[in-house]
C-alpha cells in the first residue's frame, strides 16, 4: 500500500532477488504491485511462463478521490507495458474486466482467460436450516467506503424507521493503510442503532452465514467477491450492486436482487422485500447454492488454474 518511491524500489529488488534465487518454472502474480514488479523481474531474468491476475482492480479503480485519480493513469501505463508480455496469460475474474482490457489494447484476446474467482469450499460453506427470530442481514468485508458500508448503514436506518425489524451485521475490520478505510469511531457510533451490530474481524464466517437470512455487499466495484461466493454456497439470498464483479454472483430475481451503486434507498427496498418474505428467501437461497455448486466451487477453479499452468509451461518451453 506504500507510495514511498524508496520503499517501492526496495520491494522490487527483493522480488528480483527471490526470483533469481528460486528460478521458478512459472510465476502467478496477483494484484497491481505483484503484477508490475513481478513481471518486470521475471522479464529481466528470462522467466517466460507468467500468469497475471489483476483481480478486483483495487482502490485506484473503485474510488473517486484525488489519490485514486492520480494513480489510475500510472497503473494503466504499467499494465500496458507489463501485464501481458509475449507468451503470458492474464486471468480475469469477470467478463467486464476482460472485455475492458482487451478492447483498450492492454491485453491480447488470445492471452486473456476467464477464471471466476478463487473458488469456494462447498463443504465448509453449506446451507443451514433458516433460523427463527428476527431476520439477520450480514455484510462481510473490510470496513471500507467503497464496499458500500455507508449505504448499508443508511439502508438499515431506512428499514428500521419503517418499523420493519431486522438485524444488520457488519463483519470485518477497518484497514488503516487503505485511504477508503472507515474510522473505528464511526463503526462504534453505528453499533446498537437501527439494528446495526459491528462484530469486527471474525474467523468463523461460515458460522455467521449459517445464522443469517440475507447476505449483502453494496460494493462500488469488485473482481469476484469471495464474500458473495461464500454466501451463495451457504444458501443465502443476496442483495448486491449492479456493478462489475458483483453482478456475476446474482441472477436478478432468481437468487437475489441487484441495485444501483450508492443507492441506499434501492438497497433498503430490496432488503425489505426479503426480510418480509420468508418463502422468497428460501427459494432464492436454494438457487444461490445451485449456482455455487455449478460455477464457483474450489474444485472447478483449481482444475481451470492447473490447466492454465500446463498450457503456460507448454507455451514457454
PDB file of C-alpha atoms in Angstrom, residues 91-216:
ATOM      1  CA  UNK A  91      -6.582 -14.188 -15.662  1.00  0.00           C
ATOM      2  CA  UNK A  92      -9.760 -12.176 -15.136  1.00  0.00           C
ATOM      3  CA  UNK A  93     -12.474 -12.928 -12.598  1.00  0.00           C
ATOM      4  CA  UNK A  94     -15.304 -11.366 -14.602  1.00  0.00           C
ATOM      5  CA  UNK A  95     -16.234 -10.700 -18.221  1.00  0.00           C
ATOM      6  CA  UNK A  96     -16.449  -6.917 -17.774  1.00  0.00           C
ATOM      7  CA  UNK A  97     -12.775  -6.541 -16.841  1.00  0.00           C
ATOM      8  CA  UNK A  98     -11.653  -8.994 -19.535  1.00  0.00           C
ATOM      9  CA  UNK A  99     -13.529  -7.123 -22.255  1.00  0.00           C
ATOM     10  CA  UNK A 100     -12.382  -3.727 -20.992  1.00  0.00           C
ATOM     11  CA  UNK A 101      -8.696  -4.701 -21.011  1.00  0.00           C
ATOM     12  CA  UNK A 102      -8.959  -6.345 -24.410  1.00  0.00           C
ATOM     13  CA  UNK A 103     -10.911  -3.516 -26.047  1.00  0.00           C
ATOM     14  CA  UNK A 104      -8.403  -0.958 -24.745  1.00  0.00           C
ATOM     15  CA  UNK A 105      -5.461  -2.927 -26.088  1.00  0.00           C
ATOM     16  CA  UNK A 106      -3.998  -3.676 -22.663  1.00  0.00           C
ATOM     17  CA  UNK A 107      -4.114  -7.455 -23.218  1.00  0.00           C
ATOM     18  CA  UNK A 108      -4.284  -9.712 -26.244  1.00  0.00           C
ATOM     19  CA  UNK A 109      -7.578 -11.558 -26.647  1.00  0.00           C
ATOM     20  CA  UNK A 110      -5.727 -14.854 -27.051  1.00  0.00           C
ATOM     21  CA  UNK A 111      -3.839 -14.161 -23.822  1.00  0.00           C
ATOM     22  CA  UNK A 112      -6.943 -13.374 -21.741  1.00  0.00           C
ATOM     23  CA  UNK A 113      -8.513 -16.138 -19.619  1.00  0.00           C
ATOM     24  CA  UNK A 114     -11.706 -16.089 -17.544  1.00  0.00           C
ATOM     25  CA  UNK A 115     -11.482 -17.980 -14.223  1.00  0.00           C
ATOM     26  CA  UNK A 116     -14.300 -16.851 -11.990  1.00  0.00           C
ATOM     27  CA  UNK A 117     -12.782 -16.164  -8.610  1.00  0.00           C
ATOM     28  CA  UNK A 118     -10.700 -18.121  -6.171  1.00  0.00           C
ATOM     29  CA  UNK A 119     -13.392 -20.748  -5.613  1.00  0.00           C
ATOM     30  CA  UNK A 120     -15.378 -21.559  -2.502  1.00  0.00           C
ATOM     31  CA  UNK A 121     -15.202 -24.574  -0.194  1.00  0.00           C
ATOM     32  CA  UNK A 122     -18.646 -26.129  -0.556  1.00  0.00           C
ATOM     33  CA  UNK A 123     -18.086 -28.373   2.465  1.00  0.00           C
ATOM     34  CA  UNK A 124     -17.223 -25.560   4.852  1.00  0.00           C
ATOM     35  CA  UNK A 125     -19.872 -23.203   3.472  1.00  0.00           C
ATOM     36  CA  UNK A 126     -23.166 -25.044   3.183  1.00  0.00           C
ATOM     37  CA  UNK A 127     -26.866 -24.314   3.747  1.00  0.00           C
ATOM     38  CA  UNK A 128     -28.260 -24.490   7.256  1.00  0.00           C
ATOM     39  CA  UNK A 129     -31.908 -24.544   8.346  1.00  0.00           C
ATOM     40  CA  UNK A 130     -33.237 -20.995   8.238  1.00  0.00           C
ATOM     41  CA  UNK A 131     -33.062 -19.652  11.802  1.00  0.00           C
ATOM     42  CA  UNK A 132     -36.143 -18.458  13.630  1.00  0.00           C
ATOM     43  CA  UNK A 133     -36.363 -14.982  15.086  1.00  0.00           C
ATOM     44  CA  UNK A 134     -35.508 -11.538  13.740  1.00  0.00           C
ATOM     45  CA  UNK A 135     -34.118 -11.715  10.177  1.00  0.00           C
ATOM     46  CA  UNK A 136     -30.369 -11.139  10.019  1.00  0.00           C
ATOM     47  CA  UNK A 137     -28.734  -9.239   7.140  1.00  0.00           C
ATOM     48  CA  UNK A 138     -24.958  -9.645   7.030  1.00  0.00           C
ATOM     49  CA  UNK A 139     -22.211  -7.725   5.222  1.00  0.00           C
ATOM     50  CA  UNK A 140     -18.782  -9.393   5.295  1.00  0.00           C
ATOM     51  CA  UNK A 141     -15.868  -7.273   4.085  1.00  0.00           C
ATOM     52  CA  UNK A 142     -13.155  -4.909   5.132  1.00  0.00           C
ATOM     53  CA  UNK A 143     -14.784  -1.785   6.513  1.00  0.00           C
ATOM     54  CA  UNK A 144     -14.118   0.467   3.515  1.00  0.00           C
ATOM     55  CA  UNK A 145     -16.238   3.193   1.939  1.00  0.00           C
ATOM     56  CA  UNK A 146     -16.028   1.561  -1.478  1.00  0.00           C
ATOM     57  CA  UNK A 147     -17.506  -1.673  -0.116  1.00  0.00           C
ATOM     58  CA  UNK A 148     -20.758   0.254   0.348  1.00  0.00           C
ATOM     59  CA  UNK A 149     -20.668   0.181   4.135  1.00  0.00           C
ATOM     60  CA  UNK A 150     -22.151   3.678   4.464  1.00  0.00           C
ATOM     61  CA  UNK A 151     -25.005   2.704   2.138  1.00  0.00           C
ATOM     62  CA  UNK A 152     -25.565  -0.452   4.202  1.00  0.00           C
ATOM     63  CA  UNK A 153     -25.845   1.621   7.378  1.00  0.00           C
ATOM     64  CA  UNK A 154     -28.188   4.081   5.661  1.00  0.00           C
ATOM     65  CA  UNK A 155     -30.364   1.207   4.402  1.00  0.00           C
ATOM     66  CA  UNK A 156     -30.544  -0.202   7.936  1.00  0.00           C
ATOM     67  CA  UNK A 157     -31.846   3.144   9.164  1.00  0.00           C
ATOM     68  CA  UNK A 158     -34.437   3.350   6.362  1.00  0.00           C
ATOM     69  CA  UNK A 159     -35.707  -0.178   7.008  1.00  0.00           C
ATOM     70  CA  UNK A 160     -35.910   0.204  10.783  1.00  0.00           C
ATOM     71  CA  UNK A 161     -37.591   3.624  10.610  1.00  0.00           C
ATOM     72  CA  UNK A 162     -40.376   1.849   8.674  1.00  0.00           C
ATOM     73  CA  UNK A 163     -40.696  -0.481  11.681  1.00  0.00           C
ATOM     74  CA  UNK A 164     -39.519  -3.456   9.632  1.00  0.00           C
ATOM     75  CA  UNK A 165     -37.428  -5.185  12.264  1.00  0.00           C
ATOM     76  CA  UNK A 166     -34.116  -6.717  11.193  1.00  0.00           C
ATOM     77  CA  UNK A 167     -30.557  -7.053  12.436  1.00  0.00           C
ATOM     78  CA  UNK A 168     -27.762  -5.662  10.266  1.00  0.00           C
ATOM     79  CA  UNK A 169     -24.376  -7.254  10.967  1.00  0.00           C
ATOM     80  CA  UNK A 170     -21.092  -5.706   9.846  1.00  0.00           C
ATOM     81  CA  UNK A 171     -18.337  -8.334   9.871  1.00  0.00           C
ATOM     82  CA  UNK A 172     -14.788  -7.158   9.270  1.00  0.00           C
ATOM     83  CA  UNK A 173     -12.186  -4.675  10.418  1.00  0.00           C
ATOM     84  CA  UNK A 174     -11.128  -1.319   9.010  1.00  0.00           C
ATOM     85  CA  UNK A 175      -7.909  -1.217   7.000  1.00  0.00           C
ATOM     86  CA  UNK A 176      -5.910   1.707   8.346  1.00  0.00           C
ATOM     87  CA  UNK A 177      -3.499   1.698   5.401  1.00  0.00           C
ATOM     88  CA  UNK A 178      -6.298   1.985   2.841  1.00  0.00           C
ATOM     89  CA  UNK A 179      -7.441   5.563   2.108  1.00  0.00           C
ATOM     90  CA  UNK A 180     -11.054   4.361   1.956  1.00  0.00           C
ATOM     91  CA  UNK A 181     -10.974   2.873   5.464  1.00  0.00           C
ATOM     92  CA  UNK A 182     -13.846   3.769   7.805  1.00  0.00           C
ATOM     93  CA  UNK A 183     -12.652   5.001  11.216  1.00  0.00           C
ATOM     94  CA  UNK A 184     -13.441   2.699  14.160  1.00  0.00           C
ATOM     95  CA  UNK A 185     -15.230   5.547  15.944  1.00  0.00           C
ATOM     96  CA  UNK A 186     -17.740   5.692  13.072  1.00  0.00           C
ATOM     97  CA  UNK A 187     -18.369   1.966  13.336  1.00  0.00           C
ATOM     98  CA  UNK A 188     -18.721   2.152  17.120  1.00  0.00           C
ATOM     99  CA  UNK A 189     -21.132   5.053  16.617  1.00  0.00           C
ATOM    100  CA  UNK A 190     -23.370   2.904  14.414  1.00  0.00           C
ATOM    101  CA  UNK A 191     -23.287  -0.110  16.731  1.00  0.00           C
ATOM    102  CA  UNK A 192     -26.593  -0.507  18.539  1.00  0.00           C
ATOM    103  CA  UNK A 193     -28.513   1.956  16.333  1.00  0.00           C
ATOM    104  CA  UNK A 194     -31.150   0.925  13.757  1.00  0.00           C
ATOM    105  CA  UNK A 195     -30.373  -2.745  14.293  1.00  0.00           C
ATOM    106  CA  UNK A 196     -26.693  -2.351  13.290  1.00  0.00           C
ATOM    107  CA  UNK A 197     -24.086  -4.526  15.019  1.00  0.00           C
ATOM    108  CA  UNK A 198     -20.384  -4.274  14.240  1.00  0.00           C
ATOM    109  CA  UNK A 199     -18.722  -7.607  15.039  1.00  0.00           C
ATOM    110  CA  UNK A 200     -15.206  -6.750  13.827  1.00  0.00           C
ATOM    111  CA  UNK A 201     -12.944  -9.352  12.280  1.00  0.00           C
ATOM    112  CA  UNK A 202     -14.188 -12.931  12.659  1.00  0.00           C
ATOM    113  CA  UNK A 203     -12.648 -16.250  11.704  1.00  0.00           C
ATOM    114  CA  UNK A 204     -15.980 -18.117  11.887  1.00  0.00           C
ATOM    115  CA  UNK A 205     -17.654 -16.516   8.875  1.00  0.00           C
ATOM    116  CA  UNK A 206     -19.179 -19.874   7.949  1.00  0.00           C
ATOM    117  CA  UNK A 207     -20.959 -19.970  11.323  1.00  0.00           C
ATOM    118  CA  UNK A 208     -22.167 -16.384  10.966  1.00  0.00           C
ATOM    119  CA  UNK A 209     -23.541 -17.049   7.483  1.00  0.00           C
ATOM    120  CA  UNK A 210     -25.239 -20.175   8.817  1.00  0.00           C
ATOM    121  CA  UNK A 211     -27.140 -17.996  11.286  1.00  0.00           C
ATOM    122  CA  UNK A 212     -28.006 -15.265   8.782  1.00  0.00           C
ATOM    123  CA  UNK A 213     -31.018 -14.874   6.490  1.00  0.00           C
ATOM    124  CA  UNK A 214     -29.708 -12.436   3.843  1.00  0.00           C
ATOM    125  CA  UNK A 215     -26.246 -11.562   2.513  1.00  0.00           C
ATOM    126  CA  UNK A 216     -25.480  -8.049   1.322  1.00  0.00           C
TER     127      UNK A 216
END
